[in-house]
PDB file of C-alpha atoms in Angstrom:
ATOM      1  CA  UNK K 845       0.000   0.000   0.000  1.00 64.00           C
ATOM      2  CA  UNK K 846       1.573   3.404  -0.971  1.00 78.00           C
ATOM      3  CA  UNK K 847       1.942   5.734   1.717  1.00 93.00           C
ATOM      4  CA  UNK K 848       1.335   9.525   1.752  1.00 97.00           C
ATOM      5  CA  UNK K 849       2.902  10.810  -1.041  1.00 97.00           C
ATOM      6  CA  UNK K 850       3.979  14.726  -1.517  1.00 98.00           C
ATOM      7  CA  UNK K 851       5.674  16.741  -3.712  1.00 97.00           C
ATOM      8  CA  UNK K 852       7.855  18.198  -4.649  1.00 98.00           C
ATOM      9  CA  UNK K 853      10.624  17.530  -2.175  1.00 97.00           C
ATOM     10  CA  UNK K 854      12.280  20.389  -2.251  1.00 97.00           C
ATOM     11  CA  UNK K 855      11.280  23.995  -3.235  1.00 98.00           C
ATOM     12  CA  UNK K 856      13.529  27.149  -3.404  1.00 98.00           C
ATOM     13  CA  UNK K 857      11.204  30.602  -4.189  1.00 98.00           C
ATOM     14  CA  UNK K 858      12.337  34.509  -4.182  1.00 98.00           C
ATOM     15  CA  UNK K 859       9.906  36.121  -1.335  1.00 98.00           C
ATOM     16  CA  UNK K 860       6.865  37.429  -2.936  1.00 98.00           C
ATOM     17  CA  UNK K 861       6.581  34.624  -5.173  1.00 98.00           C
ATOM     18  CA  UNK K 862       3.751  31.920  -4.742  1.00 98.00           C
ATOM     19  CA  UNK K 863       4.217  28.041  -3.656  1.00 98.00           C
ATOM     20  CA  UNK K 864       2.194  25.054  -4.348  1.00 98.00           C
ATOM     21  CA  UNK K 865       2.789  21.709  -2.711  1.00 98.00           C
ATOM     22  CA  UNK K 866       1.070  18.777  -3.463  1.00 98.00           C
ATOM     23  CA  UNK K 867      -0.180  16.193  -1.284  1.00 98.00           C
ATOM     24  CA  UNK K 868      -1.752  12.069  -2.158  1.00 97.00           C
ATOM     25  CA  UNK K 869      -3.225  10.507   0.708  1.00 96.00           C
ATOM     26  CA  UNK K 870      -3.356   6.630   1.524  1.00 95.00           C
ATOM     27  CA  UNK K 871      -5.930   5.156  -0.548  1.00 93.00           C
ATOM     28  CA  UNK K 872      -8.830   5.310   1.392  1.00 90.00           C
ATOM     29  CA  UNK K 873      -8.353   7.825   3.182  1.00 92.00           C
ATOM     30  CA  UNK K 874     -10.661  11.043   2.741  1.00 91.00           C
ATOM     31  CA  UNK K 875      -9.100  13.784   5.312  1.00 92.00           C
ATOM     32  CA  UNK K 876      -5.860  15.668   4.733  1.00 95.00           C
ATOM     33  CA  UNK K 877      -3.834  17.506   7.430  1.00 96.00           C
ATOM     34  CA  UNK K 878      -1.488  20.345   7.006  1.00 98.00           C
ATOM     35  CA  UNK K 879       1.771  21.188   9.096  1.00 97.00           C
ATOM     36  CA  UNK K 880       4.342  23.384   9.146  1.00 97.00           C
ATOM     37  CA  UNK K 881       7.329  22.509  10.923  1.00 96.00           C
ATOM     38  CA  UNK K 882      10.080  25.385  11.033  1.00 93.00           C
ATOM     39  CA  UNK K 883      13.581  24.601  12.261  1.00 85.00           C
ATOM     40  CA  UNK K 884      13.966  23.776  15.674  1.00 78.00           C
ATOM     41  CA  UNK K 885      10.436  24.644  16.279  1.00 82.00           C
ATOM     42  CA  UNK K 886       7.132  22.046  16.942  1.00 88.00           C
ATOM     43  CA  UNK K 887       4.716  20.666  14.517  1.00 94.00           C
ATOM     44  CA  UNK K 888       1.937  23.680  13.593  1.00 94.00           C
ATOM     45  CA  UNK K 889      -1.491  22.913  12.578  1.00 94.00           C
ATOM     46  CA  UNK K 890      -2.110  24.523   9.243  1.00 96.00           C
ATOM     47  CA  UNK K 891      -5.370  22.645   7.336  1.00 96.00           C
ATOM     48  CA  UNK K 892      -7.996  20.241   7.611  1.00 94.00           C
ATOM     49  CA  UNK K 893      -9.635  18.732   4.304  1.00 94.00           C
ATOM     50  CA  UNK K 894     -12.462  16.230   4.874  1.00 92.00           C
ATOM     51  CA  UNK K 895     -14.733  15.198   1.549  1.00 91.00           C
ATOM     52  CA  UNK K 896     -13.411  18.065  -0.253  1.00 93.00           C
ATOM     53  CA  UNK K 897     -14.575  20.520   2.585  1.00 94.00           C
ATOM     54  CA  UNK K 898     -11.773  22.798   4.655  1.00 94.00           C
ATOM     55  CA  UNK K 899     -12.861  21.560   8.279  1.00 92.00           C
ATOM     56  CA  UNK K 900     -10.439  23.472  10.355  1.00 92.00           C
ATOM     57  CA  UNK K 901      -7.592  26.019   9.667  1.00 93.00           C
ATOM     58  CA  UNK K 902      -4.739  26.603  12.304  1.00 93.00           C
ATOM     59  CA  UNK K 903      -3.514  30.307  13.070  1.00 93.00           C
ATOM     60  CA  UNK K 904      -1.813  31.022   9.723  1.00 96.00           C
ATOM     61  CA  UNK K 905      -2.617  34.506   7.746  1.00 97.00           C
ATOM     62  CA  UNK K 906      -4.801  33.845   4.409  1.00 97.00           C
ATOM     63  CA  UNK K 907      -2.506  33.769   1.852  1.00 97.00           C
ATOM     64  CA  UNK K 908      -2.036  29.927   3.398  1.00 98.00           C
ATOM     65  CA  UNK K 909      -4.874  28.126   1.364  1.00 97.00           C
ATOM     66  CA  UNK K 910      -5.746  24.939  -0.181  1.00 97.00           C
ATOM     67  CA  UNK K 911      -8.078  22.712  -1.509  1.00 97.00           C
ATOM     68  CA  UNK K 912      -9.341  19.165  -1.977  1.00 97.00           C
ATOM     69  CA  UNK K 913      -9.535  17.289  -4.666  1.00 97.00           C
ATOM     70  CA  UNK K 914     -12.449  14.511  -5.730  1.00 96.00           C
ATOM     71  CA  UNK K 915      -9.955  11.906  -5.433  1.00 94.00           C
ATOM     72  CA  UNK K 916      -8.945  13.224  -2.148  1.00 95.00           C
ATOM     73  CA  UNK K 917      -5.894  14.731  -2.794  1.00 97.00           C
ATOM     74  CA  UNK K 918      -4.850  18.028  -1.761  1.00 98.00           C
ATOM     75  CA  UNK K 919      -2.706  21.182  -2.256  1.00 98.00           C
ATOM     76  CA  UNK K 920      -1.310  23.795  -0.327  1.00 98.00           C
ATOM     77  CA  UNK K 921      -1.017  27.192  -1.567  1.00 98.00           C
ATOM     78  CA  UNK K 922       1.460  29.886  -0.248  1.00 98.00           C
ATOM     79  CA  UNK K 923       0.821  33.626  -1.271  1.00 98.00           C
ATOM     80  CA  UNK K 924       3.306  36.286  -1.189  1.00 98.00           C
ATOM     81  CA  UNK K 925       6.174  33.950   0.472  1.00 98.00           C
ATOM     82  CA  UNK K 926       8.203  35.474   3.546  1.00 98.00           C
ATOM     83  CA  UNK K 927      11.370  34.704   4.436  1.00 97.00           C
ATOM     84  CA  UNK K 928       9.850  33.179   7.415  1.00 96.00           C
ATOM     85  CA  UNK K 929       7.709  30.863   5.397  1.00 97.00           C
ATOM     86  CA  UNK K 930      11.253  28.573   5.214  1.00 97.00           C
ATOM     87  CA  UNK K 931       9.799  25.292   6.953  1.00 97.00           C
ATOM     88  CA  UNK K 932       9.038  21.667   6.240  1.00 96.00           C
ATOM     89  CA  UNK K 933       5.663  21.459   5.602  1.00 98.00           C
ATOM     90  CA  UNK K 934       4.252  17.667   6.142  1.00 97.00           C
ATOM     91  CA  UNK K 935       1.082  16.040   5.086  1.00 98.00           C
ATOM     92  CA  UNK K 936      -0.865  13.460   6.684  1.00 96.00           C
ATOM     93  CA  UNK K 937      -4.188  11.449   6.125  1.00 95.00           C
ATOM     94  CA  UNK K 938      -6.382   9.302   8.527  1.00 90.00           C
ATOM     95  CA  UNK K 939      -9.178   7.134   7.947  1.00 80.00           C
ATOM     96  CA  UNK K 940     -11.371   8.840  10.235  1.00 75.00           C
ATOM     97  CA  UNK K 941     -12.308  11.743  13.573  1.00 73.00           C
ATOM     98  CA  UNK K 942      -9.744  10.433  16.545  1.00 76.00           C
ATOM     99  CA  UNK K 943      -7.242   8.492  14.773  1.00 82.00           C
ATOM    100  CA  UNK K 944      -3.441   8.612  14.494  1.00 86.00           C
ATOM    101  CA  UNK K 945      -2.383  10.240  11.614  1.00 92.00           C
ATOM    102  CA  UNK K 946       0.317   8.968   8.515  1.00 94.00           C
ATOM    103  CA  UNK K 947       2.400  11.653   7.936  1.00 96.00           C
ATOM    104  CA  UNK K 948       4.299  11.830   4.337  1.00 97.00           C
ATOM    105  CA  UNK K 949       8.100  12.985   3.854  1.00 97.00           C
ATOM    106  CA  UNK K 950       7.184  16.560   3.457  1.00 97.00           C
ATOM    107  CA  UNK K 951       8.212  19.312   1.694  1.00 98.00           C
ATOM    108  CA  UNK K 952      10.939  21.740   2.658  1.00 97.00           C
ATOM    109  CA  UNK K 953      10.632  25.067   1.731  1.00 98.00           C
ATOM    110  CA  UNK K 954      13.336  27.629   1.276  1.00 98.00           C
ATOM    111  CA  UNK K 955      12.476  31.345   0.864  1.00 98.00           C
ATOM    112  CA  UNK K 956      15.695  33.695  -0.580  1.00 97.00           C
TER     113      UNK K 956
ATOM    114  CA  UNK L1421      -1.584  26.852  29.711  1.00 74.00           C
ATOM    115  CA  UNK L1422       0.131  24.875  26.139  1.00 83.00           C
ATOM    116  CA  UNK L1423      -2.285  21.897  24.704  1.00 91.00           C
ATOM    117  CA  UNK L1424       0.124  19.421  24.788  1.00 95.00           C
ATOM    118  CA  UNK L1425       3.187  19.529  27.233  1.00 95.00           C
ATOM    119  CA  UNK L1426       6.546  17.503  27.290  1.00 94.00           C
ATOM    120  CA  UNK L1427       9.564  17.408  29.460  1.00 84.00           C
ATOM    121  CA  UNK L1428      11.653  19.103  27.735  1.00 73.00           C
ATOM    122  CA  UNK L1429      15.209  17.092  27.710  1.00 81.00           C
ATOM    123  CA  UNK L1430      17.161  16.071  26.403  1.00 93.00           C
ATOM    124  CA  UNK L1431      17.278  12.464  27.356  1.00 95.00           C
ATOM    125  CA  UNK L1432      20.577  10.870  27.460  1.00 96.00           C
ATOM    126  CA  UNK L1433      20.063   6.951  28.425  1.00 96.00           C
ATOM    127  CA  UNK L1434      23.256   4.191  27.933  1.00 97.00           C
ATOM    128  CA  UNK L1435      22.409   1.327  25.792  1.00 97.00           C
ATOM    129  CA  UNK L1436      20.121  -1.434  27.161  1.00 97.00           C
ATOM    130  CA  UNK L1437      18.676   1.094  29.442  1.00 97.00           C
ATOM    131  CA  UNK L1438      15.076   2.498  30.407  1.00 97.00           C
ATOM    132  CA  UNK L1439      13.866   5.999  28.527  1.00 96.00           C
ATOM    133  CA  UNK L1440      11.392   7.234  30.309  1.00 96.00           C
ATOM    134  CA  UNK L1441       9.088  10.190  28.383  1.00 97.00           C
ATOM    135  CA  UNK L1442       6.266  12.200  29.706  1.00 96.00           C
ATOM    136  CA  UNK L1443       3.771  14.398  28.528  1.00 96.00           C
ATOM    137  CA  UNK L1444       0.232  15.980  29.809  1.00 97.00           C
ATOM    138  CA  UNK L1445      -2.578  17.403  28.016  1.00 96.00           C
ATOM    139  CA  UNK L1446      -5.099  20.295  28.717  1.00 94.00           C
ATOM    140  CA  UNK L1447      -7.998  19.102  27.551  1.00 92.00           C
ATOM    141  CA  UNK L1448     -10.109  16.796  29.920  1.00 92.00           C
ATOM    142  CA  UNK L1449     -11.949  15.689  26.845  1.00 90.00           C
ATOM    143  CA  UNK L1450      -9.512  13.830  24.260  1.00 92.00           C
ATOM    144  CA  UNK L1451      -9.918  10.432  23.932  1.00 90.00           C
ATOM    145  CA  UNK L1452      -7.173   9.777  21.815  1.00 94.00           C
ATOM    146  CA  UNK L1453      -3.281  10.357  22.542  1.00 96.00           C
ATOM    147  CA  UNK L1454      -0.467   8.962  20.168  1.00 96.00           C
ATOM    148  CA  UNK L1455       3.464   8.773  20.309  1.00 97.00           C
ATOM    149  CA  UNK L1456       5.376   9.468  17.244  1.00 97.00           C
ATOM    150  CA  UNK L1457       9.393   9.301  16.350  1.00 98.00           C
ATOM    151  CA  UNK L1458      10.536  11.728  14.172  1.00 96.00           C
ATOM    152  CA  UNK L1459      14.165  11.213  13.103  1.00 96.00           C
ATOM    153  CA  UNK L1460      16.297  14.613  12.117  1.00 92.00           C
ATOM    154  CA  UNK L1461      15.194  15.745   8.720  1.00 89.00           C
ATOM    155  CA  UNK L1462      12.681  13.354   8.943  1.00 93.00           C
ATOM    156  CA  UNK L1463       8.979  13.238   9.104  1.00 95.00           C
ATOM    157  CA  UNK L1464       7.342  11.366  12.108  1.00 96.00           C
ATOM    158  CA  UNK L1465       6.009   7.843  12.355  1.00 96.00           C
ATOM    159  CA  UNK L1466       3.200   6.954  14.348  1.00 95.00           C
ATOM    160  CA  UNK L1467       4.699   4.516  16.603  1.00 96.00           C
ATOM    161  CA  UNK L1468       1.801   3.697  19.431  1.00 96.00           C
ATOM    162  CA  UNK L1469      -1.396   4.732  19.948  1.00 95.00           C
ATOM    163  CA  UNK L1470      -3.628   4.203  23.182  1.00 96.00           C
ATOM    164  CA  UNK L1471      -6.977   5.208  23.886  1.00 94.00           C
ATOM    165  CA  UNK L1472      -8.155   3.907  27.196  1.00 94.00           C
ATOM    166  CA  UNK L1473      -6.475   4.135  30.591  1.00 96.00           C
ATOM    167  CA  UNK L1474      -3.733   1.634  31.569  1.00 96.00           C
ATOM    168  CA  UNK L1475      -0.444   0.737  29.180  1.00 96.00           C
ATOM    169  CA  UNK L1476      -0.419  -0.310  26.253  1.00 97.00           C
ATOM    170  CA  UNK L1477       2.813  -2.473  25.382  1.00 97.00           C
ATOM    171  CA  UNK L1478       4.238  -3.147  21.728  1.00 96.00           C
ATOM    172  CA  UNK L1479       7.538  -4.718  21.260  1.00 96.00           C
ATOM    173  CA  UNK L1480      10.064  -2.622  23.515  1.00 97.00           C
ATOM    174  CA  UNK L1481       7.370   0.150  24.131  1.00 98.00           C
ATOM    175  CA  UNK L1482       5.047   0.262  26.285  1.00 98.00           C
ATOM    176  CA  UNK L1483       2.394   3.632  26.779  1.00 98.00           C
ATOM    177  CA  UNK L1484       0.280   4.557  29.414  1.00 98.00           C
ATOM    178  CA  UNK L1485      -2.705   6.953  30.206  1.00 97.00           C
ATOM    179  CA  UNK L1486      -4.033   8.274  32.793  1.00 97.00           C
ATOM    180  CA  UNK L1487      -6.990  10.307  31.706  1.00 95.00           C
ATOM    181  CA  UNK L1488      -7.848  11.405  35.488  1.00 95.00           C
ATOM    182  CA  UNK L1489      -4.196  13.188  35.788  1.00 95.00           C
ATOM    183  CA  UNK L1490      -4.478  13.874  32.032  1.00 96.00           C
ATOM    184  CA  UNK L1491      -1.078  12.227  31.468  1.00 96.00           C
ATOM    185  CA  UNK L1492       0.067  10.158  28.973  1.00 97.00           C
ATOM    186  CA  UNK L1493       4.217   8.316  29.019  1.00 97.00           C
ATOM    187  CA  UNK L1494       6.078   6.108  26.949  1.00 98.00           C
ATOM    188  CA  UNK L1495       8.933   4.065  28.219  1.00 98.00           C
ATOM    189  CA  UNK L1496      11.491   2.265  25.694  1.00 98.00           C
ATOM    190  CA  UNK L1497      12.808  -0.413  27.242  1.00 98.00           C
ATOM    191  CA  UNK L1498      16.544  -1.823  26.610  1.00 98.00           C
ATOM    192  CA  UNK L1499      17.090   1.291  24.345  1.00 98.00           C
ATOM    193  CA  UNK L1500      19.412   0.787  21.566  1.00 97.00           C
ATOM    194  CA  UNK L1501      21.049   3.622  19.213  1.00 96.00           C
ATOM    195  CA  UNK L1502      18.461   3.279  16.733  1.00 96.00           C
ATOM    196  CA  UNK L1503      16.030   4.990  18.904  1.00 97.00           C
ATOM    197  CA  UNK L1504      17.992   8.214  19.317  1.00 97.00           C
ATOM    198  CA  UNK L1505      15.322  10.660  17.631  1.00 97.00           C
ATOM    199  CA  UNK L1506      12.735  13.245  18.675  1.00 96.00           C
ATOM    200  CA  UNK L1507       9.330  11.796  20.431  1.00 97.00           C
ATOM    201  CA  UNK L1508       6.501  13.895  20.198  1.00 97.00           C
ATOM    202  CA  UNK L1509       3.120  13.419  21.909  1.00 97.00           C
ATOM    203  CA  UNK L1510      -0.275  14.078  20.510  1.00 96.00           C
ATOM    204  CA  UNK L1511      -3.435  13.950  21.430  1.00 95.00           C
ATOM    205  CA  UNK L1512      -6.427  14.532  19.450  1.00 92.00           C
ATOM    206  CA  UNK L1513      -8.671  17.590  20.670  1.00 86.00           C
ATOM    207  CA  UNK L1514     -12.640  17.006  21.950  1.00 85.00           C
ATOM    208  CA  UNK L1515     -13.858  19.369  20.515  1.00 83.00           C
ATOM    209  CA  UNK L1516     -12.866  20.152  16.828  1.00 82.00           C
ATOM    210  CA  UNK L1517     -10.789  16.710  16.610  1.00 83.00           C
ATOM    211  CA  UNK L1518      -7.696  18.651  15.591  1.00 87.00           C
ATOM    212  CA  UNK L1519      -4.053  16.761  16.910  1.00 91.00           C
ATOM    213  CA  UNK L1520      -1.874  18.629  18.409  1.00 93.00           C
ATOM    214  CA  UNK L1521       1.288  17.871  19.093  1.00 94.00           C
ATOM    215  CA  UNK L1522       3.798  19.047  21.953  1.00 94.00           C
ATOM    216  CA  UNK L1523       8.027  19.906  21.076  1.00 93.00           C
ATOM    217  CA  UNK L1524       9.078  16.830  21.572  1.00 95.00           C
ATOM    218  CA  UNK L1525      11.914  15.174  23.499  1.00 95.00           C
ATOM    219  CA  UNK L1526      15.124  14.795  21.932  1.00 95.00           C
ATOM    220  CA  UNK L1527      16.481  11.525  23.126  1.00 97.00           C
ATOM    221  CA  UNK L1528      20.196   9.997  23.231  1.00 97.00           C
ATOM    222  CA  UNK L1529      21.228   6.502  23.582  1.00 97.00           C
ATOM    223  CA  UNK L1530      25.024   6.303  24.133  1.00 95.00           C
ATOM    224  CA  UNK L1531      26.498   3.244  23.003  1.00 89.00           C
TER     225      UNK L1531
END
């Protein structure tokens, strides 16, 4: 069974510019869960997707978006990148409300 | 008052020895509290889950929960040099079913 997939593994962008990372879930699975995880810091809660619906958003500015797609995957958009935005951002999927999450390898994200 | 505490460490333990990790939780109302390794540069792995009070033992692990004291602990018992990593506790909020996670504990094991 493939696990959480993401893409792409690494990302460089000039500040300003926009990112999109790209997230499959475990087959089967229908919510997707954001994180960002900047060096040296804990895991922050970004985005819930649940049958294409945003459930719950963390305490990120909006120009952190994303969306669900019918087949349950997902993307996460960044608008007008800070330097700040430099982080690993991981995506996970469950099968359902109160259970443990699979995370994927992630995404790191470098802003120049 | 953070969601989802941990002592802090790090946590140095010699080979074949006990690890002890703690971590308590602010809301009286999660049900569902998970352990997860992440190596460095790595993304975490779910490595036990437990849901009622007592332990909970898998291979060398073994979690317990105490939902009354709203504390949750792993132990990793004769640790080996493969377990050196970050452990971070989570646990699953009542009311909007979000996970949150606390920093972790960094733990050594010296050969």
């Amino acid at each position: 069974e493939a696990g959480v997939t993401q893409s792409p593994t690494h990302l460089i962008k000039t500040r300003g510019q926009q990112a999109t990372l790209r997230c499959s879930p475990i087959s089967g699975h229908t919510s997707v869960y954001w994180y960002q995880q900047a060096l040296g810091l804990g895991l922050q809660f970004l985005l819930w997707y649940d049958e294409g619906e945003e459930r719950n958003r963390g305490n990120f500015p909006p120009r952190f978006s994303g969306r669900q797609f019918p087949n349950y995957s997902s993307e996460l958009n960044v608008n007008a990148l800070e330097l700040e935005d430099s982080a690993l951002y991981l995506c996970a999927s469950s099968w359902g409300q109160g259970r443990g999450y699979t995370f994927g390898s992630g995404t790191r994200l470098t802003v120049v | 008052q953070k969601e989802v505490e941990q002592n802090s460490g790090p946590l140095s333990v010699p080979e074949g020895a006990i690890a002890s990790l703690n971590c308590t939780y602010s809301d009286r109302g999660s049900q569902s509290f998970f352990w997860y390794r992440q190596y460095s540069g790595k993304s975490p792995e779910l490595i036990m889950s437990i849901y009622s009070n007592g332990d909970k033992e898998d291979g060398r692990f073994t979690a317990q929960l105490n939902k009354a004291s709203q504390y949750v602990s792993l132990l990793i018992r004769d640790s080996q040099p493969s377990d050196s990593a970050t452990y971070l506790c989570a646990v699953i909020r009542s009311n909007d079913y979000k996970l949150s996670f606390g920093a972790g504990t960094t733990v050594t094991v010296r050969a």
